[in-house]
Short mmCIF file of C-alpha atoms and ligand atoms in Angstrom, two decimals:
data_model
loop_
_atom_site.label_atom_id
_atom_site.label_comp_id
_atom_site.label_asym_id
_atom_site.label_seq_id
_atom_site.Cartn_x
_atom_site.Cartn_y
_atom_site.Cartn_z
CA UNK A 10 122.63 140.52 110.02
CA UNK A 11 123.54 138.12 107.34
CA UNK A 12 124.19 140.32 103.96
CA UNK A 13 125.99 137.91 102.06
CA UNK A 14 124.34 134.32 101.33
CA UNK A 15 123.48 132.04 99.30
CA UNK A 16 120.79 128.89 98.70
CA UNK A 17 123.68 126.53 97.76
CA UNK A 18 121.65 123.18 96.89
CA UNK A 19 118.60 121.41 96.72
CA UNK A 20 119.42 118.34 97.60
CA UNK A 21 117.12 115.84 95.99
CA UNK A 22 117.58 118.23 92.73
CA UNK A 23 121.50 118.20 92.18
CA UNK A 24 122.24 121.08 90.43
CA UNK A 25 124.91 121.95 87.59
CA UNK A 26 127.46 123.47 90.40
CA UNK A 27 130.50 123.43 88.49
CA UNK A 28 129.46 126.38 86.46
CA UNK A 29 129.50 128.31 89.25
CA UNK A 30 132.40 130.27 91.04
CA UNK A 31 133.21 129.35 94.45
CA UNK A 32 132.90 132.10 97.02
CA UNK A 33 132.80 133.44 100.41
CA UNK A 34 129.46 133.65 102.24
CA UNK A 35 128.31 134.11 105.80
CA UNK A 36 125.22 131.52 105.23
CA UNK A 37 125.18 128.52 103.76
CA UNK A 38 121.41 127.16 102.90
CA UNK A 39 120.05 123.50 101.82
CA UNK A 40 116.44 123.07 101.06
CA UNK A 41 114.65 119.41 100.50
CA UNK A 42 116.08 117.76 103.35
CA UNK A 43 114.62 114.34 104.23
CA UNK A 44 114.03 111.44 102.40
CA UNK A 45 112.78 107.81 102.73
CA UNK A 46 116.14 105.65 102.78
CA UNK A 47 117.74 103.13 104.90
CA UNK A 48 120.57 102.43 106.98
CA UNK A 49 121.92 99.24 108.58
CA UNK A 50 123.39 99.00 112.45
CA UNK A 51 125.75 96.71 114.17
CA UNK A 52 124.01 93.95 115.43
CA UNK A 53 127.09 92.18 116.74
CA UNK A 54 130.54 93.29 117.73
CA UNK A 55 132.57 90.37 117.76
CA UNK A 56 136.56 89.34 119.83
CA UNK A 57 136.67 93.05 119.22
CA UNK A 58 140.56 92.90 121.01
CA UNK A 59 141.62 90.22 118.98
CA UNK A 60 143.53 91.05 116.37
CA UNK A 61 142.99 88.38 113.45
CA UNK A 62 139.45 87.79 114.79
CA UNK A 63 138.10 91.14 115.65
CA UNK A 64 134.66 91.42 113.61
CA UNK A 65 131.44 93.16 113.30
CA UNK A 66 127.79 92.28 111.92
CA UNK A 67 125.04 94.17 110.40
CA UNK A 68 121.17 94.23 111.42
CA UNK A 69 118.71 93.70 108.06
CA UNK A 70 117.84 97.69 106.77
CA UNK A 71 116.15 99.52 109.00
CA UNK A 72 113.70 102.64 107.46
CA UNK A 73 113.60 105.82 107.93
CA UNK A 74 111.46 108.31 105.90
CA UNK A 75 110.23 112.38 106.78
CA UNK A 76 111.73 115.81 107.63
CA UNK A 77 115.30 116.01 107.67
CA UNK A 78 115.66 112.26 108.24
CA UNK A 79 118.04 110.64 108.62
CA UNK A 80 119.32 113.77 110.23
CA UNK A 81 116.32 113.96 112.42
CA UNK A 82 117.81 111.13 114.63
CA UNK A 83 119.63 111.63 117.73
CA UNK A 84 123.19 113.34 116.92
CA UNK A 85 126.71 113.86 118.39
CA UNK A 86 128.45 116.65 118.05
CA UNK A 87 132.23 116.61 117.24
CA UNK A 88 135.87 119.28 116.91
CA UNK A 89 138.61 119.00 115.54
CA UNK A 90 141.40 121.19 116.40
CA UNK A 91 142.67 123.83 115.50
CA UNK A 92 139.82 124.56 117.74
CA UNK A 93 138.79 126.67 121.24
CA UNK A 94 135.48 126.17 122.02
CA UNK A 95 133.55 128.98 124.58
CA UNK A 96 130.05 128.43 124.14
CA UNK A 97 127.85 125.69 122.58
CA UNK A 98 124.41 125.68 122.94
CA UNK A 99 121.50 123.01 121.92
CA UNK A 100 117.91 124.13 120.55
CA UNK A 101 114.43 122.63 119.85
CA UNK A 102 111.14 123.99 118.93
CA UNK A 103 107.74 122.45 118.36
CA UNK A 104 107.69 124.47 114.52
CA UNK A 105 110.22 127.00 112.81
CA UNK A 106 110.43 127.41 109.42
CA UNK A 107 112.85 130.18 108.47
CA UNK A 108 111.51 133.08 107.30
CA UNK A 109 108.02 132.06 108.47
CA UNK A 110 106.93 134.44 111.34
CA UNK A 111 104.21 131.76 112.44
CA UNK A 112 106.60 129.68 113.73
CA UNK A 113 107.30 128.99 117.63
CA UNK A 114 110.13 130.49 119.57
CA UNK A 115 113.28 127.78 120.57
CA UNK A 116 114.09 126.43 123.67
CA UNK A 117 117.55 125.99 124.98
CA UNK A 118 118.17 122.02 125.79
CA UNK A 119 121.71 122.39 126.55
CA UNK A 120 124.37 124.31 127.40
CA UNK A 121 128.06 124.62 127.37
CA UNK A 122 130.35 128.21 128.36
CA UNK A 123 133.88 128.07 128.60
CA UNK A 124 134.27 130.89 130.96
CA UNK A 125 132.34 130.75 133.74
CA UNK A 126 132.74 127.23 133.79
CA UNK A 127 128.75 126.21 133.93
CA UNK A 128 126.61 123.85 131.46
CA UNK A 129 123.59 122.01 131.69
CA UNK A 130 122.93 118.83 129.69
CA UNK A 131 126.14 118.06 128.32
CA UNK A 132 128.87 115.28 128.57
CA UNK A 133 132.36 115.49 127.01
CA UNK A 134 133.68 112.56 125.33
CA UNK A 135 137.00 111.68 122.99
CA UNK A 136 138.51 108.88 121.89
CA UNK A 137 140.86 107.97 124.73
CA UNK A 138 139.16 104.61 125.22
CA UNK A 139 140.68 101.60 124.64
CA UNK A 140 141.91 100.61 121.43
CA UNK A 141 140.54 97.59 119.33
CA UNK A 142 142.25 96.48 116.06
CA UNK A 143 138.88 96.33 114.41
CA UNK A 144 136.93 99.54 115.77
CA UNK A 145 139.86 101.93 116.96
CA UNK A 146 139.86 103.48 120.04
CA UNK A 147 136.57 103.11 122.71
CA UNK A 148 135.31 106.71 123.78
CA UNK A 149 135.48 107.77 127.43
CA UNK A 150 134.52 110.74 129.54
CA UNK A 151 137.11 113.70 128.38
CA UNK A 152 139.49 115.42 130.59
CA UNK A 153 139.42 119.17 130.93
CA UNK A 154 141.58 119.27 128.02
CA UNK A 155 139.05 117.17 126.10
CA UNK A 156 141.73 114.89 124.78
CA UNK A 157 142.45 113.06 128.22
CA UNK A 158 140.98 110.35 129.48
CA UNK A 159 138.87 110.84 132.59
CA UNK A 160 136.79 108.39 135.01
CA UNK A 161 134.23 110.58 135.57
CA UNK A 162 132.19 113.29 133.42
CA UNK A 163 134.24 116.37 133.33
CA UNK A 164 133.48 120.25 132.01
CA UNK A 165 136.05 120.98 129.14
CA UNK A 166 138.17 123.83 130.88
CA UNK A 167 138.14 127.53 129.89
CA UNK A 168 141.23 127.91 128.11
CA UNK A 169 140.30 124.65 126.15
CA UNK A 170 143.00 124.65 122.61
CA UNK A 171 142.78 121.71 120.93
CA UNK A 172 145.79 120.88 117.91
CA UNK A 173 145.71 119.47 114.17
CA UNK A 174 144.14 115.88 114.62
CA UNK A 175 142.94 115.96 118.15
CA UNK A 176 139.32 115.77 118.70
CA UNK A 177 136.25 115.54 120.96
CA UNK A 178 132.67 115.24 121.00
CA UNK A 179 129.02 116.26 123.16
CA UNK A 180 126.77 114.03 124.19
CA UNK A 181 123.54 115.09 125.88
CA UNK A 182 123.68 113.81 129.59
CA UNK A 183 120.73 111.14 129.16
CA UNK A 184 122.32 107.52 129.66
CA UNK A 185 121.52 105.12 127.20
CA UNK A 186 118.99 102.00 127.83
CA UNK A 187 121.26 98.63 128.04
CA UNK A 188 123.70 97.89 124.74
CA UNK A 189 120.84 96.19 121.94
CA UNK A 190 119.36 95.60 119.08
CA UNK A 191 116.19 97.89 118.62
CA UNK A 192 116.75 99.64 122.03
CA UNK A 193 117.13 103.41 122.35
CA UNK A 194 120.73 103.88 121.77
CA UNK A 195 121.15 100.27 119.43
CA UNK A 196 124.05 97.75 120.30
CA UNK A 197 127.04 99.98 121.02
CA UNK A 198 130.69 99.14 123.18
CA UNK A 199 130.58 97.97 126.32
CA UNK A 200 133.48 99.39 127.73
CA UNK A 201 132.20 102.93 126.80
CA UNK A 202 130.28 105.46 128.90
CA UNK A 203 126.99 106.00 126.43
CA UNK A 204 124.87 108.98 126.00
CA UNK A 205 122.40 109.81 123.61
CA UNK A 206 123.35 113.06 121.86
CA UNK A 207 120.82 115.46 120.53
CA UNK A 208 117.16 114.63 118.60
CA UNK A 209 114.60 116.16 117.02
CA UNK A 210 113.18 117.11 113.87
CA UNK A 211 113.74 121.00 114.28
CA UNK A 212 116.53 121.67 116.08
CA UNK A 213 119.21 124.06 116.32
CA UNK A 214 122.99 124.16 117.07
CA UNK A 215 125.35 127.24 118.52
CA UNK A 216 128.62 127.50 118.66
CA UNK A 217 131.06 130.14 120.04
CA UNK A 218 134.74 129.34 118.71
CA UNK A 219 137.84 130.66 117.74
CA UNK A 220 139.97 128.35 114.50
CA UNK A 221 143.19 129.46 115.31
CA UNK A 222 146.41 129.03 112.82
CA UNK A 223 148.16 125.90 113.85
CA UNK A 224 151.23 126.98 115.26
CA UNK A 225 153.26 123.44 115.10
CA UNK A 226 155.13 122.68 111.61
CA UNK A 227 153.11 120.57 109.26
CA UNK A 228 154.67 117.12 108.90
CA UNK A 229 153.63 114.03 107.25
CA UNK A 230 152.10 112.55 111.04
CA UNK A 231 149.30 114.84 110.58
CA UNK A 232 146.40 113.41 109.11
CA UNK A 233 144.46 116.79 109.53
CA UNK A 234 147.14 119.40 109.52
CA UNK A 235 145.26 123.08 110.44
CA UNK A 236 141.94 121.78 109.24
CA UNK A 237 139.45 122.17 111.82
CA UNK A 238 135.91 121.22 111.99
CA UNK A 239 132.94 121.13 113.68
CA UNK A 240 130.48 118.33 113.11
CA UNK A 241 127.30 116.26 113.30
CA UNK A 242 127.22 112.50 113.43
CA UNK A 243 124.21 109.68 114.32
CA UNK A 244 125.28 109.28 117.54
CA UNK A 245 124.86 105.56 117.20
CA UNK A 246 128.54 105.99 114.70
CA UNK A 247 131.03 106.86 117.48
CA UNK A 248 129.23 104.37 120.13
CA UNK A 249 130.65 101.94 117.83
CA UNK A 250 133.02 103.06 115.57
CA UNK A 251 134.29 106.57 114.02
CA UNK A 252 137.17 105.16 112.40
CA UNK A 253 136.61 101.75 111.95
CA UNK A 254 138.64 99.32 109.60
CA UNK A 255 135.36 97.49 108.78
CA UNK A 256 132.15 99.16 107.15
CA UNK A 257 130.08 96.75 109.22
CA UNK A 258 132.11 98.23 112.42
CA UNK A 259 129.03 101.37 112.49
CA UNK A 260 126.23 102.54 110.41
CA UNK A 261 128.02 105.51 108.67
CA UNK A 262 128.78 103.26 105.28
CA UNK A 263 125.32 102.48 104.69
CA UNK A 264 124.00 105.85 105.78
CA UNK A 265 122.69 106.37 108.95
CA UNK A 266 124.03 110.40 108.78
CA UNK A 267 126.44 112.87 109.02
CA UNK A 268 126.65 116.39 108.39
CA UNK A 269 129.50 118.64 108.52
CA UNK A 270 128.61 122.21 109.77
CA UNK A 271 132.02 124.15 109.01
CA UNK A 272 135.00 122.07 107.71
CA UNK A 273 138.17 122.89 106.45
CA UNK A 274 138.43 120.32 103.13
CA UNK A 275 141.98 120.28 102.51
CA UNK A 276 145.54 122.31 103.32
CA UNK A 277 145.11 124.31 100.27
CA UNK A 278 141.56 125.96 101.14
CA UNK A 279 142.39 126.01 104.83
CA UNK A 280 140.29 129.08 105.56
CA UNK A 281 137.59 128.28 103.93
CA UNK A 282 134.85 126.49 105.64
CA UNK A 283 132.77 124.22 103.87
CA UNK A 284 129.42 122.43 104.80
CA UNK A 285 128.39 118.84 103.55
CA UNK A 286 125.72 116.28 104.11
CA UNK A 287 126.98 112.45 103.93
CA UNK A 288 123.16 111.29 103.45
CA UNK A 289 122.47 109.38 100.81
CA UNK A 290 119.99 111.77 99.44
CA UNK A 291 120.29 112.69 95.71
CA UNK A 292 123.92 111.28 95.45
CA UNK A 293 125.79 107.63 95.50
CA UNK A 294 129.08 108.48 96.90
CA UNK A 295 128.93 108.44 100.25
CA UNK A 296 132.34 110.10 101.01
CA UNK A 297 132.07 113.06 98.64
CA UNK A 298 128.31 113.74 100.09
CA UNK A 299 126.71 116.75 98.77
CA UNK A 300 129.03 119.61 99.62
CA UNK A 301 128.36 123.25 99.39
CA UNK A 302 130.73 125.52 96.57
CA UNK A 303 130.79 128.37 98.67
CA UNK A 304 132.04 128.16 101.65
CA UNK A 305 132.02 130.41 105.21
CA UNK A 306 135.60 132.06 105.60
CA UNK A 307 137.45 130.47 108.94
CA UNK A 308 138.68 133.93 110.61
CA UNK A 309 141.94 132.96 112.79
CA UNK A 310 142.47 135.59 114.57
CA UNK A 311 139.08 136.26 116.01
CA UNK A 312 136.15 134.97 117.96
CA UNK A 313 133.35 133.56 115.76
CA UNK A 314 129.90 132.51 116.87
CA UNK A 315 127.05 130.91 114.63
CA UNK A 316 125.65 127.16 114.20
CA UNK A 317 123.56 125.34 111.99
CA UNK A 318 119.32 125.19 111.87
CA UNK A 319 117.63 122.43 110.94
CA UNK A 320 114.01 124.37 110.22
CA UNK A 321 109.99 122.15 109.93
CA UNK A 322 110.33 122.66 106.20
CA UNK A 323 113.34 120.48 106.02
CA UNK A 324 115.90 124.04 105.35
CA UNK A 325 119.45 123.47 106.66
CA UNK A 326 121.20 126.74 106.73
CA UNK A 327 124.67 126.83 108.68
CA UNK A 328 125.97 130.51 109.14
CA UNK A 329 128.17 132.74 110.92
CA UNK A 330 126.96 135.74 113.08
CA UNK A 331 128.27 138.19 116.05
CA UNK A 332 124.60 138.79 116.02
CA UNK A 333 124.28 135.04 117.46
CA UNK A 334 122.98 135.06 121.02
CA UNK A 335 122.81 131.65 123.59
CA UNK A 336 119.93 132.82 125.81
CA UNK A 337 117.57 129.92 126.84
CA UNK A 338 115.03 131.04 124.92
CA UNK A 339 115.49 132.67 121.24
CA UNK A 340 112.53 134.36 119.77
CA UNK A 341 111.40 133.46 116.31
CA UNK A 342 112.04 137.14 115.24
CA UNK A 343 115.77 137.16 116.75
CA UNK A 344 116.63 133.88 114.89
CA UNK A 345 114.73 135.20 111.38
CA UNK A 346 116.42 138.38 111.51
CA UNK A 347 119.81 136.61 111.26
CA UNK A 348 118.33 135.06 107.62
CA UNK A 349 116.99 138.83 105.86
C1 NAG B 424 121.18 116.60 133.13
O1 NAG B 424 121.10 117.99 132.90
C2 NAG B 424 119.90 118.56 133.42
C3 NAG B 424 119.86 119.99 132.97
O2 NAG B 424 120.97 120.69 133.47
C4 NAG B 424 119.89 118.40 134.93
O3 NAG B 424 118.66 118.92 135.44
C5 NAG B 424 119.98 116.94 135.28
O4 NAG B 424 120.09 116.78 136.68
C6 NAG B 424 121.21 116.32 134.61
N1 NAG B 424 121.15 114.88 134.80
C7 NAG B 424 122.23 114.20 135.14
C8 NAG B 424 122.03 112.72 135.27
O5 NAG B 424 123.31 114.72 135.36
C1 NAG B 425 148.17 92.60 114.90
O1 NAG B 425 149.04 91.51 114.88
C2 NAG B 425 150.22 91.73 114.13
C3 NAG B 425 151.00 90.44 114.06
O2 NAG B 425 151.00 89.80 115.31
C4 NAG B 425 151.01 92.88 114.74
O3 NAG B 425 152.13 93.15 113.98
C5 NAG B 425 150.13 94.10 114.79
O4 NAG B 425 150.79 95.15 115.44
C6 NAG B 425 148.85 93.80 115.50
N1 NAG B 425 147.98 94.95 115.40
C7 NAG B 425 147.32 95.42 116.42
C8 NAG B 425 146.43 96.58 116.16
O5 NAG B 425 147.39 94.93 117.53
C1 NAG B 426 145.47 116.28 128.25
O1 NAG B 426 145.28 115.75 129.53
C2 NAG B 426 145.84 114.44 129.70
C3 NAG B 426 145.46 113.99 131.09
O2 NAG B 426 144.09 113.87 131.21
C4 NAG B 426 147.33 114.47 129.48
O3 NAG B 426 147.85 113.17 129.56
C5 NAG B 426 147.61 115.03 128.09
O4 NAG B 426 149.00 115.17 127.92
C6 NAG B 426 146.95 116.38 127.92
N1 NAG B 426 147.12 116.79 126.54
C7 NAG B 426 147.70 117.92 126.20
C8 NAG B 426 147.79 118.20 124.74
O5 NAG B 426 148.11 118.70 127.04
C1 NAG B 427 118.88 116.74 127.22
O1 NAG B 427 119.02 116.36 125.85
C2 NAG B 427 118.25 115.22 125.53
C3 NAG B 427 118.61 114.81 124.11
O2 NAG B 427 118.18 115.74 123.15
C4 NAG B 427 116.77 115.52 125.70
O3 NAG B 427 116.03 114.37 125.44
C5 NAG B 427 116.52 115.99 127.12
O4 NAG B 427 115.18 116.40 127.24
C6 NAG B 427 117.43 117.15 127.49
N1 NAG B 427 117.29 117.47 128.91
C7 NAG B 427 116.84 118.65 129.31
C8 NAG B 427 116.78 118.84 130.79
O5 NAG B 427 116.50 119.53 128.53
C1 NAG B 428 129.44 93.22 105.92
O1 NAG B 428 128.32 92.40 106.16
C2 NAG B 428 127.74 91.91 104.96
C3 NAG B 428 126.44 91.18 105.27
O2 NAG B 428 126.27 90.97 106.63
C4 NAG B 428 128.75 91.00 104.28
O3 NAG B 428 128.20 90.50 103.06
C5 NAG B 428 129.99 91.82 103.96
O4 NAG B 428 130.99 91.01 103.42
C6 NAG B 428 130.54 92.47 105.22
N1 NAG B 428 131.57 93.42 104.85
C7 NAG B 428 132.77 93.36 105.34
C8 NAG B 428 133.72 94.42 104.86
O5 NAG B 428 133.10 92.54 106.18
C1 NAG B 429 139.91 121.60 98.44
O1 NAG B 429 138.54 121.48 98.81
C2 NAG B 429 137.63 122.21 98.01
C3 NAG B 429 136.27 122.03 98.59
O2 NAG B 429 135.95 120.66 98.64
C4 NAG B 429 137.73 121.71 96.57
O3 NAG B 429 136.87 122.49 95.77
C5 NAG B 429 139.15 121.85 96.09
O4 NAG B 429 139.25 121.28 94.80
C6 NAG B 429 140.10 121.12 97.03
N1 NAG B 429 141.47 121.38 96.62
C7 NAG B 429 142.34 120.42 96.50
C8 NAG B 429 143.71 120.84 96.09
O5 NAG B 429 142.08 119.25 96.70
C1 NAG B 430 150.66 119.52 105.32
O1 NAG B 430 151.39 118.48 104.72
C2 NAG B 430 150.61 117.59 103.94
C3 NAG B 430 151.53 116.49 103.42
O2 NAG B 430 152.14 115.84 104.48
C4 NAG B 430 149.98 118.32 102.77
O3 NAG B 430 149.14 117.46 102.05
C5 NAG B 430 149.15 119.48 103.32
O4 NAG B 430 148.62 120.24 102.25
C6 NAG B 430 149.98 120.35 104.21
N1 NAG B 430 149.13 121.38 104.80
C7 NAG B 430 149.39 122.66 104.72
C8 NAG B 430 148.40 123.59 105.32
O5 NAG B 430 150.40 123.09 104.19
C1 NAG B 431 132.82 139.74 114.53
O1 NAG B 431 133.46 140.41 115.59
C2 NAG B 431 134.87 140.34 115.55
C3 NAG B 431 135.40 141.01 116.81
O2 NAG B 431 135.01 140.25 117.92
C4 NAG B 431 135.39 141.01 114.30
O3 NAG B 431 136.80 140.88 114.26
C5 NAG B 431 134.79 140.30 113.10
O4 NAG B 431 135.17 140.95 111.91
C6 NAG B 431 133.28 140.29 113.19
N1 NAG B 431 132.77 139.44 112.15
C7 NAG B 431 131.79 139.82 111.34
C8 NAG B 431 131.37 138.80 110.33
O5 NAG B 431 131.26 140.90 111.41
C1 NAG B 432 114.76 134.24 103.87
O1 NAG B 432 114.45 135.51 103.37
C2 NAG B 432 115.58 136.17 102.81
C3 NAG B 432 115.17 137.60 102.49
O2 NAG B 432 113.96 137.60 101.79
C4 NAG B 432 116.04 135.38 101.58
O3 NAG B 432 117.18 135.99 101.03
C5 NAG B 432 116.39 133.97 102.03
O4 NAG B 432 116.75 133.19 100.91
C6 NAG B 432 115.25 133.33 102.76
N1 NAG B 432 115.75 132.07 103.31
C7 NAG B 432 115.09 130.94 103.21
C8 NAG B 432 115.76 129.71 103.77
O5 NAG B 432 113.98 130.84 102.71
#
């Protein structure tokens, strides 16, 4: 049961924050989510291994408008180490709204554990593709360490560690229609293996995971020194670019969606885990999004399990639970009784 929470934000209403103190909670809630906005993709990835030439174009804005959007797209999930990941799990339902009994029970639509080494609809991908001056490096299928490069899709093994800086994503295991403008997954890499991650309106995230201390010195060639994270982005971002040195190299800059589920901010709060939307709902800077002030406290020396819910009503809560459970089907009352 969650005792300690709080309704952090409303998004489209930004509230006066500041005044208040910044503390630890097990659930993190946003309410309002959704709005009518746009976002532009990459219409054209041009001489992308050339390194003076190397370019990208955008499409005209696209719309997007209702419930959660644009969050209500198709979305990758993402880690960043320190990180061990033993179960992640995938939700939908036809209509939850927290708190509301009414609503319908979710379905499990895909499945990752550690242990016994099984899964159903997932792929493991990282960012061991090759590299292009302009868009970084392509993704490709992850090893069983989930930082290797691997020519097939491969299950992340059990004893899975990742460092400071290394990272991975999930992918659902649906290929994409053919690289294009206005097709399913939009014009992505060609030299990529490409997978629509996870849509839906309502949906609903698991995680079990352990944030260990780093146990390697800090030094100035880590960019994310014992800051780990675990993360939503339109999938159509890393299909392109995740770290591009062009805005027009992916959607992110002009909004297509990201939200970060439980982050680590910087080296001085490094056990507190923050959540943030980088929509452009109620707010202009992109890169500071709308964060929550309290934050979820990253335990290192234990197994934690919880997720994020994206509810009907357009609620985001994120939260941590040992009451969290990844059966294949999760009863309205077993999912509500986390929120009293
Ligand atoms: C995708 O996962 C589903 C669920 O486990 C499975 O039934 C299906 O065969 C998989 N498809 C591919 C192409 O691997
Ligand atoms: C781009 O070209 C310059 C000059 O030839 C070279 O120094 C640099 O390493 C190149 N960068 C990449 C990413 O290839
Ligand atoms: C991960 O596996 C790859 C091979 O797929 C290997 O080259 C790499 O060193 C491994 N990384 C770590 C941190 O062990
Ligand atoms: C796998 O995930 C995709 C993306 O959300 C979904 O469309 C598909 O129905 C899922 N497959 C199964 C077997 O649940
Ligand atoms: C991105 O594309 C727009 C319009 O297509 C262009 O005006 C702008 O200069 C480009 N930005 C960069 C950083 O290349
Ligand atoms: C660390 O991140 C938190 C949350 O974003 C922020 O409130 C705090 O000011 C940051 N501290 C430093 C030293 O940047
Ligand atoms: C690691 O070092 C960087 C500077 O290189 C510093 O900004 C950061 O706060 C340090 N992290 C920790 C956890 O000490
Ligand atoms: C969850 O269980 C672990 C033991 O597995 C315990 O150390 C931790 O304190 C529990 N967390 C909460 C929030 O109750
Ligand atoms: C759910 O109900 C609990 C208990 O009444 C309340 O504290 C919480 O704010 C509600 N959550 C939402 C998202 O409405």
């Amino acid at each position: 049961m969650l005792t300690n929470s709080i309704a952090v934000l409303s998004v489209t209403a930004l509230m006066a924050q500041s005044a208040m103190a910044v503390n630890a909670y097990d659930k993190i809630s946003f309410a309002n989510v959704g709005f009518a906005g746009t976002f532009q993709s990459v219409k054209k990835m041009s001489n992308i291994y050339d390194n003076s030439t190397c370019k990208c174009e955008v499409e005209d804005r696209q719309w997007f408008s209702g419930t959660n959007a644009p969050l209500a797209d198709y979305l990758s999930v993402h880690f960043r180490g320190p990180l061990t990941l033993s179960k992640f799990a995938f939700y939908t339902s036809p209509q939850f709204v927290i708190n509301d009994s009414s609503s319908s029970d979710w379905t499990r639509g895909a499945y990752y554990d550690a242990s016994s080494q099984t899964s159903s609809n997932v792929t493991f991908l990282t960012k061991a593709g090759k590299n292009s001056p302009c868009l970084g490096n392509a993704l490709s299928y992850a090893s069983t360490n989930g930082t290797g490069s691997a020519s097939a899709a491969t299950l992340l093994e059990s004893d899975n560690l990742i460092s400071s800086d290394q990272e991975y994503s999930i992918f659902s295991n649906v290929s994409c229609p053919k690289s294009g403008t206005g097709k399913g997954c939009g014009v992505y890499r060609d030299d990529i293996p490409a997978y629509y991650g996870f849509g839906g309106t309502t949906k609903m995230f698991l995680f079990e995971f352990e944030m260990p201390v780093e146990t390697q010195k800090n030094s100035s060639s880590f960019e994310y020194y014992d800051m780990p994270a675990i993360w939503l982005l339109n999938d159509h971002i890393p299909r392109t670019s995740q770290y591009p040195n062009n805005a027009n190299c992916s959607c992110w800059a002009s909004g297509c969606g990201e939200f970060d589920i439980f982050e680590v901010m910087n080296g001085t709060e490094r056990n507190h885990l923050y959540s943030t939307f980088h929509t452009f709902q109620g707010i202009e800077d992109l890169g500071t999004g709308i964060q929550s002030y309290g934050y979820i406290p990253r335990d290192t020396s234990s197994t934690m399990r919880g997720g994020v819910i994206f509810d009907s009503n357009g609620n985001t809560v994120t939260f941590v639970s040992n009451s969290t459970t990844f059966d294949d089907s999760l009863t309205v009352s077993s999912i509500n009784s986390l929120f009293i």
